[in-house]
Amino acid sequence: MSVLYSVYSPESVYTPKSVYTPAETALHQDRPVLVFLHGLLGSRDDWSETLTHLRDFPCLTIDLCGHGHSREQHCTDFDDCCAQIARTIASRLPPAQPLVLIGYSLGGRLAMYGAVYGAWSALNVTTLVIEGGNFGLHDESARQARWQQDQVWANRFASEPIADVLISWYQQPVFSSLNDEQRQDLITRRSDNLGTSIAAMMRATSLALQPDLLPALKTQPIPVQYICGERDQKFRQLAQSSGLPIQIVLQAGHNVHQERPEAFAQCLRKQLAHQR
């Protein structure tokens, strides 16, 4: 059974091509390993700026199915994707190793789904940190509308030059806090993706196929912390009405860890301090 591409950085000495050997994954009793799951169109490298502010923590960054060095790997649905993530983590860390699972957007949805449906049961997950992750849609009409919307995007990613699709993608309201330079930088970096792989991942993990996770998320045993940007009106409202502990980062939009990486790292430190 395959695992996803990942890089383990002991004590978070982060390098773009950090070398992994099994001896590096000795059990850290005094602090958790921080495990990062990126969003749609991203890769493990999206966390590089954040990791420079977390050098005293061991970190594991993963390329999700269809992304980065895992671009040729695919998943069929949420359960399959979470199973591949769990296998990847288990291949890198000792079974008893405490870890904090941190997910942005799609990565956050997968982290929540896995917590609710037991995908992380063989791992020692001490906290979930969710950045801009959607809990799920409430009614069938909303799910049908979202499925149609995701199908349109998936068809475009599968059939059009990816740079052209990304120009439209980053005009969506959720990215309104980006300035022109930030938007163009994302378009340039995301153009390395394979459109067909992105389309497949969109169809497998569409929000339309995701249950409303919030009720079960609030009763499952893993503590949850939600992080969102002050300027991300949609997800700030979702977070504030969720009843979960939240941290709101000033002068940031949907992608806090890229817009304000040091502030995002401080949010993680604050949460980790509560665990000690």
XYZ file of C-alpha atoms in Angstrom:
276
model
C 0.000 0.000 0.000
C 1.489 3.308 -1.071
C 2.298 6.307 1.084
C 2.382 9.963 0.110
C 5.514 12.038 -0.366
C 6.544 13.651 2.902
C 9.518 15.280 4.575
C 10.333 14.896 8.255
C 12.384 17.757 9.684
C 13.759 16.931 13.148
C 13.571 19.931 15.427
C 12.196 21.706 12.338
C 15.532 22.423 10.688
C 13.565 23.125 7.533
C 15.150 22.782 4.113
C 13.319 22.435 0.783
C 14.889 19.000 0.202
C 15.431 17.720 3.712
C 16.768 14.152 3.779
C 14.865 11.546 5.770
C 16.281 8.468 7.477
C 14.375 6.254 9.933
C 16.844 7.074 12.713
C 15.608 10.663 12.678
C 12.189 9.699 13.992
C 13.110 8.935 17.583
C 10.202 9.455 19.966
C 9.865 13.067 21.141
C 8.301 12.827 24.593
C 8.693 16.502 25.498
C 6.957 18.021 22.482
C 4.641 16.911 19.686
C 5.550 16.576 16.033
C 3.683 19.161 13.960
C 2.100 17.517 10.901
C 0.987 19.860 8.117
C -1.668 19.261 5.420
C -1.860 21.876 2.651
C -4.858 23.067 0.653
C -6.065 22.410 -2.887
C -3.436 23.352 -5.510
C -0.741 23.572 -2.826
C 2.159 21.416 -1.665
C 4.236 20.792 1.440
C 6.413 23.760 0.423
C 3.511 26.107 1.235
C 4.474 25.797 4.909
C 8.123 26.796 4.439
C 7.772 30.340 5.802
C 5.786 29.151 8.804
C 8.363 26.482 9.607
C 11.150 29.045 9.816
C 9.360 30.342 12.929
C 9.003 26.852 14.442
C 12.575 25.591 14.336
C 12.389 24.187 17.855
C 9.628 21.738 16.883
C 9.967 18.580 14.794
C 7.716 18.860 11.740
C 6.301 16.582 9.065
C 5.000 18.085 5.825
C 3.008 15.981 3.363
C 2.110 16.353 -0.311
C -1.534 15.312 -0.622
C -2.800 13.085 -3.444
C -2.561 14.794 -6.816
C -0.203 17.491 -5.526
C 3.536 18.153 -5.430
C 5.610 14.973 -5.471
C 2.408 12.975 -4.887
C 0.841 14.302 -8.077
C 0.649 10.868 -9.685
C -1.127 9.359 -6.673
C -4.901 9.488 -6.469
C -7.656 8.805 -3.974
C -11.226 7.729 -4.548
C -12.927 9.562 -1.684
C -12.426 11.103 1.765
C -11.866 7.744 3.475
C -9.211 6.707 0.966
C -7.433 10.061 1.173
C -7.401 10.010 4.987
C -6.148 6.412 4.972
C -3.211 7.417 2.762
C -2.406 10.324 5.084
C -2.559 8.042 8.139
C -0.269 5.463 6.491
C 2.186 8.204 5.577
C 2.319 9.541 9.127
C 2.660 6.021 10.547
C 5.564 5.338 8.165
C 7.428 8.368 9.514
C 6.696 8.456 13.245
C 6.721 5.963 16.128
C 3.184 4.823 17.064
C 3.183 6.574 20.454
C 4.572 9.864 19.146
C 2.309 12.782 20.140
C 1.433 14.887 17.111
C -0.571 17.975 16.238
C -2.417 17.717 12.921
C -2.598 21.094 11.175
C -4.693 21.491 8.034
C -5.451 24.413 5.752
C -8.662 24.539 3.687
C -8.835 21.111 1.969
C -6.199 19.851 4.409
C -8.340 21.107 7.267
C -11.422 19.344 5.916
C -9.484 16.091 5.672
C -8.123 16.527 9.207
C -11.658 17.039 10.561
C -13.131 14.174 8.536
C -10.416 11.812 9.747
C -11.036 12.804 13.361
C -14.788 12.269 13.086
C -14.567 8.943 11.227
C -11.644 7.396 13.103
C -8.929 7.619 10.464
C -6.420 8.849 13.064
C -7.295 6.209 15.677
C -3.923 4.441 15.354
C -2.059 7.756 15.736
C -1.443 9.772 18.897
C -3.112 12.984 17.700
C -3.237 15.406 20.634
C -4.783 18.407 18.837
C -6.340 19.400 15.522
C -5.572 22.899 14.238
C -7.910 23.892 11.421
C -7.146 26.929 9.253
C -10.017 28.054 7.040
C -11.615 24.616 6.786
C -15.298 24.255 5.915
C -17.302 22.091 8.340
C -19.730 21.003 5.620
C -23.010 21.972 3.992
C -26.332 21.674 5.809
C -28.863 20.768 3.127
C -29.166 18.776 -0.072
C -29.844 21.767 -2.321
C -26.602 23.414 -1.187
C -24.716 20.172 -1.821
C -26.164 19.841 -5.310
C -25.253 23.430 -6.148
C -21.729 22.925 -4.838
C -21.319 19.682 -6.807
C -22.273 21.479 -10.019
C -19.834 24.278 -9.218
C -16.996 21.859 -8.459
C -17.724 19.913 -11.640
C -17.350 23.093 -13.690
C -13.974 23.816 -12.087
C -12.818 20.199 -12.379
C -13.730 20.088 -16.065
C -11.789 23.292 -16.656
C -8.717 22.041 -14.782
C -8.843 18.791 -16.765
C -9.202 20.395 -20.194
C -7.769 23.942 -20.218
C -4.243 25.326 -19.700
C -3.878 25.443 -15.945
C -2.526 29.004 -15.872
C -5.701 30.221 -17.584
C -7.913 28.428 -15.075
C -5.925 29.791 -12.140
C -6.493 33.369 -13.272
C -10.216 32.757 -12.815
C -9.743 30.652 -9.684
C -8.017 33.407 -7.737
C -10.735 35.911 -8.602
C -13.138 34.062 -6.295
C -14.426 36.088 -3.317
C -12.592 33.916 -0.786
C -9.298 35.256 -2.194
C -10.371 38.917 -2.207
C -7.795 39.875 0.435
C -4.934 39.102 -1.970
C -3.273 41.986 -3.750
C -2.268 41.730 -7.415
C 1.303 40.715 -6.592
C 0.211 37.955 -4.209
C -2.376 36.702 -6.690
C 0.156 36.561 -9.536
C 2.687 34.798 -7.311
C 0.139 32.102 -6.509
C -0.803 31.694 -10.167
C 2.862 31.258 -11.079
C 3.565 28.698 -8.359
C 0.326 26.766 -8.790
C 0.888 26.440 -12.546
C 3.276 23.551 -11.811
C 0.281 21.386 -10.937
C -1.178 18.797 -13.306
C -4.675 19.910 -14.202
C -5.984 16.354 -14.508
C -4.693 15.466 -11.028
C -6.278 18.563 -9.504
C -9.562 17.729 -11.231
C -9.505 14.186 -9.832
C -8.831 15.437 -6.304
C -11.623 18.009 -6.569
C -14.105 15.325 -7.552
C -12.963 12.916 -4.833
C -13.039 15.470 -2.008
C -15.707 17.926 -3.107
C -17.394 19.799 -0.283
C -20.629 18.460 -1.782
C -19.586 14.934 -0.756
C -18.507 15.917 2.748
C -20.943 15.411 5.635
C -21.630 18.284 8.012
C -18.792 17.484 10.420
C -19.341 20.105 13.115
C -21.751 18.260 15.460
C -19.551 15.146 15.602
C -16.361 17.221 15.638
C -17.483 18.862 18.879
C -18.082 15.517 20.592
C -15.064 13.494 19.369
C -12.152 13.332 21.847
C -9.388 15.268 20.038
C -9.255 18.974 21.013
C -9.825 21.332 18.068
C -8.482 24.852 17.550
C -9.695 26.986 14.623
C -7.567 29.732 13.042
C -8.871 32.251 10.518
C -7.987 35.647 9.121
C -9.682 38.866 10.160
C -10.409 39.680 6.504
C -11.851 36.246 5.701
C -15.458 37.173 6.403
C -17.005 33.856 5.368
C -14.776 31.614 7.449
C -14.569 34.042 10.345
C -18.359 33.837 10.623
C -18.272 30.037 10.365
C -15.653 29.888 13.109
C -17.418 32.334 15.407
C -20.715 30.452 15.167
C -19.125 27.011 15.555
C -18.661 27.002 19.310
C -15.035 25.890 18.857
C -12.034 27.719 20.343
C -10.822 30.183 17.692
C -7.919 32.520 17.044
C -8.449 35.388 14.593
C -5.302 36.764 12.941
C -5.392 40.474 12.170
C -4.539 41.772 8.687
C -4.939 38.335 7.129
C -7.416 36.750 4.730
C -8.199 33.117 3.961
C -4.608 31.862 3.778
C -3.182 33.044 7.086
C -0.036 30.919 7.029
C 1.118 32.439 3.732
C -0.052 36.002 4.338
C 1.218 36.187 7.934
C 3.434 33.151 8.612
C 4.972 34.458 11.829
C 1.549 35.287 13.281
C 0.308 31.827 12.289
C 3.292 30.238 14.028
C 2.508 32.262 17.139
C -1.049 30.908 17.083
C 0.374 27.392 17.054
C 2.725 28.190 19.921
C -0.147 29.611 21.947
C -2.164 26.447 21.426
C 0.795 24.196 22.227
C 1.475 26.128 25.433
C -2.000 25.176 26.667
C -1.145 21.485 26.215
C 1.859 21.535 28.524
